[in-house]
Short mmCIF file of C-alpha atoms in Angstrom, two decimals:
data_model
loop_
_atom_site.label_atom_id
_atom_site.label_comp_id
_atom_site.label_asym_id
_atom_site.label_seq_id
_atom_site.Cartn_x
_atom_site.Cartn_y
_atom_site.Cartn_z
CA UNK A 222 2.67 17.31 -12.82
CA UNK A 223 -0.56 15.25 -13.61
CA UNK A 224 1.35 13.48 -16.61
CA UNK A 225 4.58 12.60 -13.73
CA UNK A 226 1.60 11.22 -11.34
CA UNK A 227 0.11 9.44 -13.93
CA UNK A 228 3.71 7.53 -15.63
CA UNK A 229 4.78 7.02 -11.53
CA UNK A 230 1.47 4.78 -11.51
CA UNK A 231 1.88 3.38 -14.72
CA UNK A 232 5.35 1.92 -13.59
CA UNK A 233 4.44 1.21 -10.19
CA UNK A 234 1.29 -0.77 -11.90
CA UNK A 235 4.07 -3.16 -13.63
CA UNK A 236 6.03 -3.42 -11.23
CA UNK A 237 3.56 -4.39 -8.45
CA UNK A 238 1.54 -6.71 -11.04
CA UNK A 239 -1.62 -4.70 -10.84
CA UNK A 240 -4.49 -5.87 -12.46
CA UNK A 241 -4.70 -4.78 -16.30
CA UNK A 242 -7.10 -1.89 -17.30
CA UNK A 243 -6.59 0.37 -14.43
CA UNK A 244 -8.32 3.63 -15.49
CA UNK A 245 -5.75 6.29 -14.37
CA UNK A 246 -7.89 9.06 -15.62
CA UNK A 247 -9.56 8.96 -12.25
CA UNK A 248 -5.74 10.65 -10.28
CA UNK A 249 -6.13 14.28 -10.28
CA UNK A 250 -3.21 17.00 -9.58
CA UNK A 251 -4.65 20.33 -8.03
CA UNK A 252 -4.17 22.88 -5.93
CA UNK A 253 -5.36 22.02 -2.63
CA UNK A 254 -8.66 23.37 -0.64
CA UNK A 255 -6.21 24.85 1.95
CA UNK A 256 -3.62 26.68 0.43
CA UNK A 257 -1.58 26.19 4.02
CA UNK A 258 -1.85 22.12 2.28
CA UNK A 259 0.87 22.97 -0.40
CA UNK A 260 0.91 23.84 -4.10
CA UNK A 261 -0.38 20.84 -5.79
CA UNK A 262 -2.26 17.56 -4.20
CA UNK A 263 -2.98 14.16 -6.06
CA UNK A 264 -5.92 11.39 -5.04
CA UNK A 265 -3.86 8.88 -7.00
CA UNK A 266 -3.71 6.63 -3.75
CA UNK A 267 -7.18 7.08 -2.65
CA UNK A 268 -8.55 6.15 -6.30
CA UNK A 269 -6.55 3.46 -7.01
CA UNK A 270 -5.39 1.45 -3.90
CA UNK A 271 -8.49 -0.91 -4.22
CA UNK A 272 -7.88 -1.94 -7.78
CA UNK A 273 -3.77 -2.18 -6.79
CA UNK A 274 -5.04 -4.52 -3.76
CA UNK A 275 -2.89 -1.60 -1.62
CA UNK A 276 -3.43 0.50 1.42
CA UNK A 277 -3.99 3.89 0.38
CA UNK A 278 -1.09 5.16 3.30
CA UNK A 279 1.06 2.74 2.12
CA UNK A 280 0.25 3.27 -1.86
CA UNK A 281 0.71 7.18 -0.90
CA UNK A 282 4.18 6.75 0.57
CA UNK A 283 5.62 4.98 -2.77
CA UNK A 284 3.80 7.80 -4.80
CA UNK A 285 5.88 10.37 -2.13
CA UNK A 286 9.06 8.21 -2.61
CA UNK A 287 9.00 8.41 -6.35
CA UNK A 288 7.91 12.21 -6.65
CA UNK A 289 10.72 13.04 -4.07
CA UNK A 290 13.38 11.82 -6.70
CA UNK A 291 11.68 13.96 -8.98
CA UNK A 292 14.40 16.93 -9.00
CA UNK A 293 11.32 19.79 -10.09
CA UNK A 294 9.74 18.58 -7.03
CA UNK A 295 10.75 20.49 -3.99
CA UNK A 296 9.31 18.94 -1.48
CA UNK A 297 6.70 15.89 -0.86
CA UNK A 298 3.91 15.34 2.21
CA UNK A 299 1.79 12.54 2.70
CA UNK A 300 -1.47 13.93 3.98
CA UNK A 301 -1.36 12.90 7.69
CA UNK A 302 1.49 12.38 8.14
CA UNK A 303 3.70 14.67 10.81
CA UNK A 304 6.65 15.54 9.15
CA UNK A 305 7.11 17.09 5.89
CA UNK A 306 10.38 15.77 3.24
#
């Protein structure tokens, strides 16, 4: 899952004109403190939003959006937010 994280970031770095050198090894995929939180969680948005000039929320939800068209992922959830996909 890490290396799916890691190439949805990579594109959405193109894409969104980030600035060069972003150092992805920072994102993380693991199981969650609260296993009630899902199987897997990711800090991609929290780690990179300030180098992608992005909102975290908003940086989350296009991480969500691409994972969700992922069809090995079953479901997606922004932390926060109230309903789950």
């Amino acid at each position: 899952m890490l290396t799916r994280v890691h190439a949805i970031c990579a594109a959405l770095a193109v894409e969104e004109h980030w600035p060069a050198g972003i150092d992805f090894a920072r994102v993380v995929v693991e199981p969650p403190r609260d296993a009630s939180h899902g199987d897997m969680a990711t800090n991609a948005a929290m780690v990179l939003a300030k180098e992608a000039k992005a909102k975290p929320r908003d940086l989350a939800d296009k991480i969500a959006e691409r994972l969700r068209a992922d069809p090995l992922v079953a479901s997606v959830e922004v932390a926060g937010r109230a309903s789950s996909i």
